CSV table of N, CA, C and O in Angstrom, one decimal:
chain,number,residue,atom,x,y,z
X,1,GLY,N,163.6,188.9,160.3
X,1,GLY,CA,164.3,189.0,159.0
X,1,GLY,C,163.4,188.5,157.9
X,1,GLY,O,162.3,188.0,158.1
X,2,ASN,N,164.0,188.6,156.7
X,2,ASN,CA,163.3,188.1,155.5
X,2,ASN,C,163.2,186.6,155.4
X,2,ASN,O,164.3,186.0,155.6
X,3,SER,N,162.1,186.1,155.2
X,3,SER,CA,161.9,184.6,155.1
X,3,SER,C,162.5,184.1,153.8
X,3,SER,O,162.8,182.9,153.7
X,4,ILE,N,162.6,184.9,152.7
X,4,ILE,CA,163.1,184.5,151.4
X,4,ILE,C,164.6,184.7,151.4
X,4,ILE,O,165.1,185.8,151.6
X,5,THR,N,165.4,183.6,151.2
X,5,THR,CA,166.8,183.7,151.2
X,5,THR,C,167.4,183.9,149.8
X,5,THR,O,168.5,184.5,149.7
X,6,SER,N,166.7,183.5,148.8
X,6,SER,CA,167.2,183.8,147.4
X,6,SER,C,166.1,183.7,146.4
X,6,SER,O,165.0,183.2,146.7
X,7,SER,N,166.3,184.3,145.3
X,7,SER,CA,165.3,184.3,144.2
X,7,SER,C,166.0,184.2,142.9
X,7,SER,O,167.2,184.7,142.7
X,8,GLN,N,165.4,183.6,141.9
X,8,GLN,CA,165.9,183.5,140.5
X,8,GLN,C,164.7,183.9,139.6
X,8,GLN,O,163.7,183.2,139.6
X,9,VAL,N,164.9,185.0,138.9
X,9,VAL,CA,163.8,185.6,138.1
X,9,VAL,C,164.0,185.3,136.6
X,9,VAL,O,165.1,185.4,136.1
X,10,ASN,N,162.9,184.9,136.0
X,10,ASN,CA,162.9,184.8,134.5
X,10,ASN,C,162.0,185.9,134.0
X,10,ASN,O,160.8,185.8,134.1
X,11,HIS,N,162.6,187.0,133.5
X,11,HIS,CA,161.8,188.1,133.1
X,11,HIS,C,161.0,187.9,131.8
X,11,HIS,O,159.9,188.4,131.6
X,12,ASP,N,161.5,187.0,131.0
X,12,ASP,CA,160.9,186.7,129.7
X,12,ASP,C,159.5,186.1,129.9
X,12,ASP,O,158.6,186.3,129.2
X,13,LYS,N,159.4,185.3,131.0
X,13,LYS,CA,158.2,184.5,131.2
X,13,LYS,C,157.5,184.9,132.5
X,13,LYS,O,156.5,184.3,132.9
X,14,ASN,N,158.0,186.0,133.1
X,14,ASN,CA,157.3,186.6,134.3
X,14,ASN,C,157.1,185.6,135.5
X,14,ASN,O,156.1,185.5,136.0
X,15,PHE,N,158.2,184.8,135.8
X,15,PHE,CA,158.1,184.0,137.0
X,15,PHE,C,159.4,184.0,137.7
X,15,PHE,O,160.5,184.5,137.2
X,16,ALA,N,159.4,183.4,138.9
X,16,ALA,CA,160.6,183.3,139.7
X,16,ALA,C,160.5,182.1,140.6
X,16,ALA,O,159.5,181.5,140.8
X,17,PHE,N,161.7,181.6,141.0
X,17,PHE,CA,161.8,180.6,142.0
X,17,PHE,C,162.3,181.3,143.3
X,17,PHE,O,163.3,182.0,143.2
X,18,LEU,N,161.6,181.0,144.4
X,18,LEU,CA,162.0,181.6,145.6
X,18,LEU,C,162.5,180.5,146.6
X,18,LEU,O,161.9,179.4,146.6
X,19,GLU,N,163.5,180.8,147.3
X,19,GLU,CA,164.0,179.8,148.3
X,19,GLU,C,163.8,180.4,149.7
X,19,GLU,O,164.2,181.6,149.9
X,20,PHE,N,163.2,179.7,150.6
X,20,PHE,CA,162.9,180.2,151.9
X,20,PHE,C,163.9,179.6,152.9
X,20,PHE,O,164.5,178.5,152.7
X,21,ARG,N,164.0,180.3,154.1
X,21,ARG,CA,165.0,179.8,155.1
X,21,ARG,C,164.5,178.5,155.8
X,21,ARG,O,165.3,177.8,156.4
X,22,CYS,N,163.2,178.3,155.8
X,22,CYS,CA,162.7,177.0,156.4
X,22,CYS,C,161.5,176.5,155.7
X,22,CYS,O,160.8,177.3,155.0
X,23,VAL,N,161.2,175.3,155.8
X,23,VAL,CA,160.1,174.6,155.1
X,23,VAL,C,158.8,175.1,155.5
X,23,VAL,O,157.9,175.3,154.7
X,24,ASP,N,158.6,175.4,156.8
X,24,ASP,CA,157.3,175.9,157.3
X,24,ASP,C,157.0,177.2,156.7
X,24,ASP,O,155.8,177.5,156.3
X,25,GLU,N,157.9,178.2,156.6
X,25,GLU,CA,157.7,179.5,155.9
X,25,GLU,C,157.3,179.3,154.5
X,25,GLU,O,156.4,180.0,153.9
X,26,CYS,N,158.0,178.4,153.8
X,26,CYS,CA,157.7,178.1,152.4
X,26,CYS,C,156.3,177.5,152.2
X,26,CYS,O,155.5,178.0,151.4
X,27,THR,N,155.9,176.6,153.1
X,27,THR,CA,154.6,176.0,153.0
X,27,THR,C,153.5,177.1,153.3
X,27,THR,O,152.5,177.2,152.6
X,28,ASN,N,153.8,177.9,154.3
X,28,ASN,CA,152.8,179.0,154.7
X,28,ASN,C,152.6,180.0,153.5
X,28,ASN,O,151.5,180.5,153.4
X,29,ALA,N,153.6,180.2,152.7
X,29,ALA,CA,153.5,181.2,151.6
X,29,ALA,C,152.5,180.7,150.6
X,29,ALA,O,152.0,181.5,149.8
X,30,LEU,N,152.2,179.4,150.5
X,30,LEU,CA,151.2,178.9,149.5
X,30,LEU,C,149.8,179.5,149.7
X,30,LEU,O,149.1,179.5,148.7
X,31,VAL,N,149.5,180.0,150.8
X,31,VAL,CA,148.2,180.6,151.0
X,31,VAL,C,148.0,181.9,150.2
X,31,VAL,O,146.9,182.4,150.0
X,32,PHE,N,149.1,182.5,149.7
X,32,PHE,CA,149.0,183.7,149.0
X,32,PHE,C,148.8,183.5,147.5
X,32,PHE,O,148.8,184.4,146.7
X,33,ASP,N,148.6,182.2,147.1
X,33,ASP,CA,148.3,181.9,145.7
X,33,ASP,C,147.0,182.7,145.3
X,33,ASP,O,146.0,182.7,146.0
X,34,GLY,N,147.1,183.4,144.2
X,34,GLY,CA,145.9,184.1,143.7
X,34,GLY,C,145.9,185.6,144.2
X,34,GLY,O,145.0,186.4,143.8
X,35,THR,N,146.9,186.0,144.9
X,35,THR,CA,147.0,187.4,145.4
X,35,THR,C,147.3,188.3,144.1
X,35,THR,O,148.0,187.9,143.2
X,36,ILE,N,146.7,189.5,144.1
X,36,ILE,CA,146.8,190.4,143.0
X,36,ILE,C,148.0,191.4,143.4
X,36,ILE,O,148.0,192.0,144.5
X,37,LEU,N,149.0,191.5,142.5
X,37,LEU,CA,150.1,192.4,142.7
X,37,LEU,C,150.2,193.3,141.5
X,37,LEU,O,150.4,192.7,140.4
X,38,GLN,N,150.0,194.6,141.6
X,38,GLN,CA,150.1,195.5,140.5
X,38,GLN,C,149.2,195.1,139.3
X,38,GLN,O,149.6,195.1,138.2
X,39,GLY,N,148.0,194.6,139.7
X,39,GLY,CA,147.1,194.2,138.7
X,39,GLY,C,147.3,192.8,138.0
X,39,GLY,O,146.6,192.4,137.1
X,40,GLN,N,148.3,192.1,138.6
X,40,GLN,CA,148.6,190.7,138.0
X,40,GLN,C,148.3,189.7,139.1
X,40,GLN,O,148.6,189.8,140.3
X,41,ASN,N,147.7,188.6,138.7
X,41,ASN,CA,147.4,187.5,139.6
X,41,ASN,C,148.6,186.6,139.8
X,41,ASN,O,149.1,186.0,138.8
X,42,LEU,N,149.1,186.5,141.0
X,42,LEU,CA,150.2,185.7,141.3
X,42,LEU,C,149.8,184.2,141.4
X,42,LEU,O,148.8,183.9,142.0
X,43,ARG,N,150.6,183.3,140.9
X,43,ARG,CA,150.5,181.9,141.0
X,43,ARG,C,151.6,181.4,141.9
X,43,ARG,O,152.8,181.5,141.5
X,44,ILE,N,151.3,180.9,143.0
X,44,ILE,CA,152.3,180.4,143.9
X,44,ILE,C,152.1,178.9,144.1
X,44,ILE,O,151.1,178.5,144.6
X,45,ARG,N,153.2,178.2,143.8
X,45,ARG,CA,153.1,176.7,143.8
X,45,ARG,C,154.4,176.1,144.1
X,45,ARG,O,155.4,176.7,144.0
X,46,ARG,N,154.4,174.8,144.4
X,46,ARG,CA,155.7,174.1,144.5
X,46,ARG,C,156.2,173.9,143.0
X,46,ARG,O,155.4,173.8,142.1
X,47,PRO,N,157.5,173.9,142.8
X,47,PRO,CA,158.1,173.8,141.5
X,47,PRO,C,157.8,172.4,140.9
X,47,PRO,O,157.5,171.4,141.6
X,48,ASN,N,157.7,172.3,139.6
X,48,ASN,CA,157.6,171.0,138.9
X,48,ASN,C,158.8,170.2,139.4
X,48,ASN,O,159.9,170.6,139.6
X,49,GLY,N,158.5,168.9,139.6
X,49,GLY,CA,159.6,168.0,140.1
X,49,GLY,C,159.7,168.0,141.6
X,49,GLY,O,160.5,167.3,142.2
X,50,TYR,N,158.8,168.8,142.3
X,50,TYR,CA,158.9,168.8,143.8
X,50,TYR,C,158.4,167.5,144.3
X,50,TYR,O,157.4,166.9,143.9
X,51,ALA,N,159.2,167.0,145.3
X,51,ALA,CA,158.8,165.8,146.0
X,51,ALA,C,158.4,166.2,147.4
X,51,ALA,O,159.0,167.1,148.0
X,52,SER,N,157.4,165.6,147.9
X,52,SER,CA,156.9,166.0,149.3
X,52,SER,C,158.1,165.8,150.2
X,52,SER,O,159.0,165.0,150.0
X,53,LEU,N,158.0,166.5,151.3
X,53,LEU,CA,159.0,166.4,152.4
X,53,LEU,C,159.1,164.9,152.8
X,53,LEU,O,160.2,164.4,153.1
X,54,LEU,N,158.0,164.2,153.0
X,54,LEU,CA,158.0,162.9,153.4
X,54,LEU,C,158.8,162.0,152.4
X,54,LEU,O,159.7,161.2,152.8
X,55,THR,N,158.7,162.2,151.1
X,55,THR,CA,159.4,161.5,150.1
X,55,THR,C,160.9,161.8,150.3
X,55,THR,O,161.8,160.9,150.2
X,56,VAL,N,161.3,163.1,150.4
X,56,VAL,CA,162.7,163.5,150.6
X,56,VAL,C,163.3,162.8,151.8
X,56,VAL,O,164.4,162.3,151.7
X,57,VAL,N,162.6,162.8,152.9
X,57,VAL,CA,163.1,162.2,154.1
X,57,VAL,C,163.2,160.7,154.0
X,57,VAL,O,164.2,160.2,154.4
X,58,GLU,N,162.3,160.1,153.4
X,58,GLU,CA,162.3,158.7,153.1
X,58,GLU,C,163.5,158.3,152.3
X,58,GLU,O,164.2,157.3,152.5
X,59,ASN,N,163.8,159.1,151.3
X,59,ASN,CA,165.0,158.9,150.4
X,59,ASN,C,166.3,159.4,151.1
X,59,ASN,O,167.4,159.1,150.6
X,60,ASN,N,166.2,160.1,152.2
X,60,ASN,CA,167.3,160.5,153.0
X,60,ASN,C,168.2,161.4,152.2
X,60,ASN,O,169.5,161.3,152.3
X,61,LYS,N,167.7,162.3,151.4
X,61,LYS,CA,168.5,163.2,150.6
X,61,LYS,C,167.7,164.4,150.1
X,61,LYS,O,166.5,164.3,150.0
X,62,LEU,N,168.5,165.5,149.9
X,62,LEU,CA,167.9,166.6,149.2
X,62,LEU,C,168.8,166.9,148.0
X,62,LEU,O,170.0,167.0,148.1
X,63,ASN,N,168.2,166.9,146.8
X,63,ASN,CA,168.9,167.1,145.6
X,63,ASN,C,169.0,168.6,145.3
X,63,ASN,O,168.0,169.3,145.2
X,64,PRO,N,170.2,169.2,145.2
X,64,PRO,CA,170.3,170.6,144.9
X,64,PRO,C,169.8,170.9,143.5
X,64,PRO,O,169.8,170.0,142.7
X,65,PRO,N,169.5,172.2,143.2
X,65,PRO,CA,169.2,172.5,141.8
X,65,PRO,C,170.3,172.2,140.9
X,65,PRO,O,171.5,172.3,141.2
X,66,THR,N,170.0,171.7,139.7
X,66,THR,CA,171.1,171.4,138.7
X,66,THR,C,171.0,172.4,137.6
X,66,THR,O,169.9,172.9,137.3
X,67,VAL,N,172.1,172.6,136.9
X,67,VAL,CA,172.2,173.6,135.8
X,67,VAL,C,172.2,172.8,134.5
X,67,VAL,O,173.3,172.1,134.3
X,68,PRO,N,171.2,172.8,133.7
X,68,PRO,CA,171.2,172.1,132.5
X,68,PRO,C,172.1,172.8,131.4
X,68,PRO,O,172.4,174.0,131.6
X,69,PRO,N,172.5,172.1,130.3
X,69,PRO,CA,173.2,172.8,129.3
X,69,PRO,C,172.5,174.0,128.8
X,69,PRO,O,171.3,174.0,128.6
X,70,GLY,N,173.1,175.2,128.6
X,70,GLY,CA,172.5,176.4,128.2
X,70,GLY,C,172.0,177.2,129.3
X,70,GLY,O,171.4,178.3,129.1
X,71,GLY,N,172.1,176.8,130.5
X,71,GLY,CA,171.8,177.6,131.7
X,71,GLY,C,170.4,177.3,132.2
X,71,GLY,O,169.7,176.5,131.7
X,72,GLY,N,170.0,178.1,133.1
X,72,GLY,CA,168.7,177.9,133.8
X,72,GLY,C,168.8,176.9,134.9
X,72,GLY,O,169.9,176.4,135.1
X,73,PHE,N,167.7,176.7,135.7
X,73,PHE,CA,167.8,175.8,136.8
X,73,PHE,C,166.6,174.8,136.7
X,73,PHE,O,165.6,175.2,136.3
X,74,ILE,N,166.9,173.6,137.2
X,74,ILE,CA,165.9,172.6,137.4
X,74,ILE,C,165.8,172.4,138.9
X,74,ILE,O,166.8,172.0,139.5
X,75,HIS,N,164.7,172.7,139.5
X,75,HIS,CA,164.6,172.6,140.9
X,75,HIS,C,163.9,171.2,141.3
X,75,HIS,O,162.8,171.0,140.9
X,76,LYS,N,164.6,170.4,142.0
X,76,LYS,CA,164.1,169.1,142.3
X,76,LYS,C,164.2,168.8,143.8
X,76,LYS,O,165.2,169.2,144.4
X,77,ASP,N,163.2,168.2,144.3
X,77,ASP,CA,163.2,167.7,145.7
X,77,ASP,C,163.7,168.6,146.8
X,77,ASP,O,164.5,168.3,147.6
X,78,ASN,N,163.3,169.9,146.7
X,78,ASN,CA,163.7,170.8,147.7
X,78,ASN,C,162.5,171.5,148.3
X,78,ASN,O,161.8,172.3,147.7
X,79,PRO,N,162.2,171.1,149.6
X,79,PRO,CA,161.0,171.7,150.2
X,79,PRO,C,161.1,173.1,150.6
X,79,PRO,O,160.2,173.7,151.1
X,80,HIS,N,162.2,173.8,150.3
X,80,HIS,CA,162.4,175.2,150.6
X,80,HIS,C,162.1,176.1,149.5
X,80,HIS,O,162.2,177.3,149.6
X,81,LYS,N,161.7,175.5,148.3
X,81,LYS,CA,161.5,176.3,147.1
X,81,LYS,C,160.1,176.4,146.7
X,81,LYS,O,159.3,175.5,146.8
X,82,LEU,N,159.7,177.6,146.1
X,82,LEU,CA,158.4,177.8,145.5
X,82,LEU,C,158.6,178.5,144.1
X,82,LEU,O,159.5,179.2,143.9
X,83,PHE,N,157.6,178.2,143.3
X,83,PHE,CA,157.5,178.8,142.0
X,83,PHE,C,156.5,180.0,142.2
X,83,PHE,O,155.4,179.8,142.9
X,84,ILE,N,156.8,181.1,141.7
X,84,ILE,CA,155.8,182.2,141.7
X,84,ILE,C,155.7,182.8,140.3
X,84,ILE,O,156.7,183.3,139.7
X,85,GLY,N,154.5,182.6,139.7
X,85,GLY,CA,154.3,183.1,138.4
X,85,GLY,C,153.4,184.3,138.4
X,85,GLY,O,152.7,184.6,139.3
X,86,GLY,N,153.4,185.1,137.3
X,86,GLY,CA,152.6,186.3,137.1
X,86,GLY,C,153.2,187.5,137.8
X,86,GLY,O,152.5,188.5,138.0
X,87,ILE,N,154.5,187.4,138.0
X,87,ILE,CA,155.1,188.6,138.7
X,87,ILE,C,155.3,189.7,137.6
X,87,ILE,O,155.5,189.5,136.4
X,88,PRO,N,155.1,191.0,138.1
X,88,PRO,CA,155.4,192.1,137.1
X,88,PRO,C,156.8,192.0,136.5
X,88,PRO,O,157.7,191.7,137.2
X,89,CYS,N,156.9,192.3,135.2
X,89,CYS,CA,158.1,192.1,134.5
X,89,CYS,C,159.2,193.0,134.9
X,89,CYS,O,160.4,192.8,134.7
X,90,TYR,N,158.9,194.1,135.6
X,90,TYR,CA,159.9,195.1,136.0
X,90,TYR,C,160.6,194.8,137.3
X,90,TYR,O,161.5,195.4,137.7
X,91,LEU,N,160.1,193.8,138.1
X,91,LEU,CA,160.7,193.4,139.3
X,91,LEU,C,162.0,192.7,139.1
X,91,LEU,O,162.1,191.8,138.3
X,92,ASN,N,163.1,193.1,139.9
X,92,ASN,CA,164.3,192.4,139.8
X,92,ASN,C,164.4,191.4,140.9
X,92,ASN,O,163.5,191.3,141.7
X,93,GLU,N,165.5,190.6,141.0
X,93,GLU,CA,165.6,189.5,142.0
X,93,GLU,C,165.5,190.0,143.4
X,93,GLU,O,164.9,189.4,144.3
X,94,SER,N,166.2,191.2,143.6
X,94,SER,CA,166.1,191.7,145.0
X,94,SER,C,164.7,192.1,145.4
X,94,SER,O,164.3,191.9,146.5
X,95,GLN,N,164.0,192.8,144.5
X,95,GLN,CA,162.6,193.2,144.7
X,95,GLN,C,161.7,191.9,145.0
X,95,GLN,O,160.8,191.9,145.9
X,96,VAL,N,161.9,190.9,144.2
X,96,VAL,CA,161.1,189.7,144.3
X,96,VAL,C,161.4,189.0,145.7
X,96,VAL,O,160.5,188.6,146.4
X,97,SER,N,162.6,189.1,146.1
X,97,SER,CA,163.0,188.6,147.5
X,97,SER,C,162.3,189.3,148.6
X,97,SER,O,162.2,188.7,149.7
X,98,TYR,N,161.9,190.5,148.4
X,98,TYR,CA,161.2,191.2,149.5
X,98,TYR,C,159.7,191.3,149.3
X,98,TYR,O,159.1,192.1,150.0
X,99,LEU,N,159.1,190.5,148.4
X,99,LEU,CA,157.7,190.4,148.4
X,99,LEU,C,157.2,189.9,149.7
X,99,LEU,O,157.8,189.0,150.3
X,100,ASN,N,156.1,190.5,150.2
X,100,ASN,CA,155.6,190.1,151.5
X,100,ASN,C,154.6,188.9,151.3
X,100,ASN,O,153.4,189.1,151.4
X,101,ILE,N,155.1,187.8,151.0
X,101,ILE,CA,154.2,186.6,150.8
X,101,ILE,C,154.4,185.6,151.9
X,101,ILE,O,154.3,184.4,151.6
X,102,THR,N,154.8,186.0,153.0
X,102,THR,CA,154.9,185.1,154.1
X,102,THR,C,153.8,185.3,155.2
X,102,THR,O,153.4,186.4,155.4
X,103,ALA,N,153.3,184.2,155.7
X,103,ALA,CA,152.2,184.3,156.7
X,103,ALA,C,152.8,184.3,158.1
X,103,ALA,O,153.8,183.9,158.4
């Protein structure tokens, strides 16, 4: 099945947050940083505010994404999430979820 369980796309800035079904698949996807898709260089990274799995385990908690006033998401302390920048602006959330960026 698909390793990506959900995606949130920001079309104005050509990026998305992807959530993976397991931490290992999420970590493995980092090797695709720099891949060219439709002439655009993909940037694949942990989201800002990401805490290493060790830190999350030590704190014994996972903080879910929070919705700030005005919408949008802030992704904190979730080892299942990745930032992917440089996506083509015409891709919707379903299409981004099916990108083959898993090793």
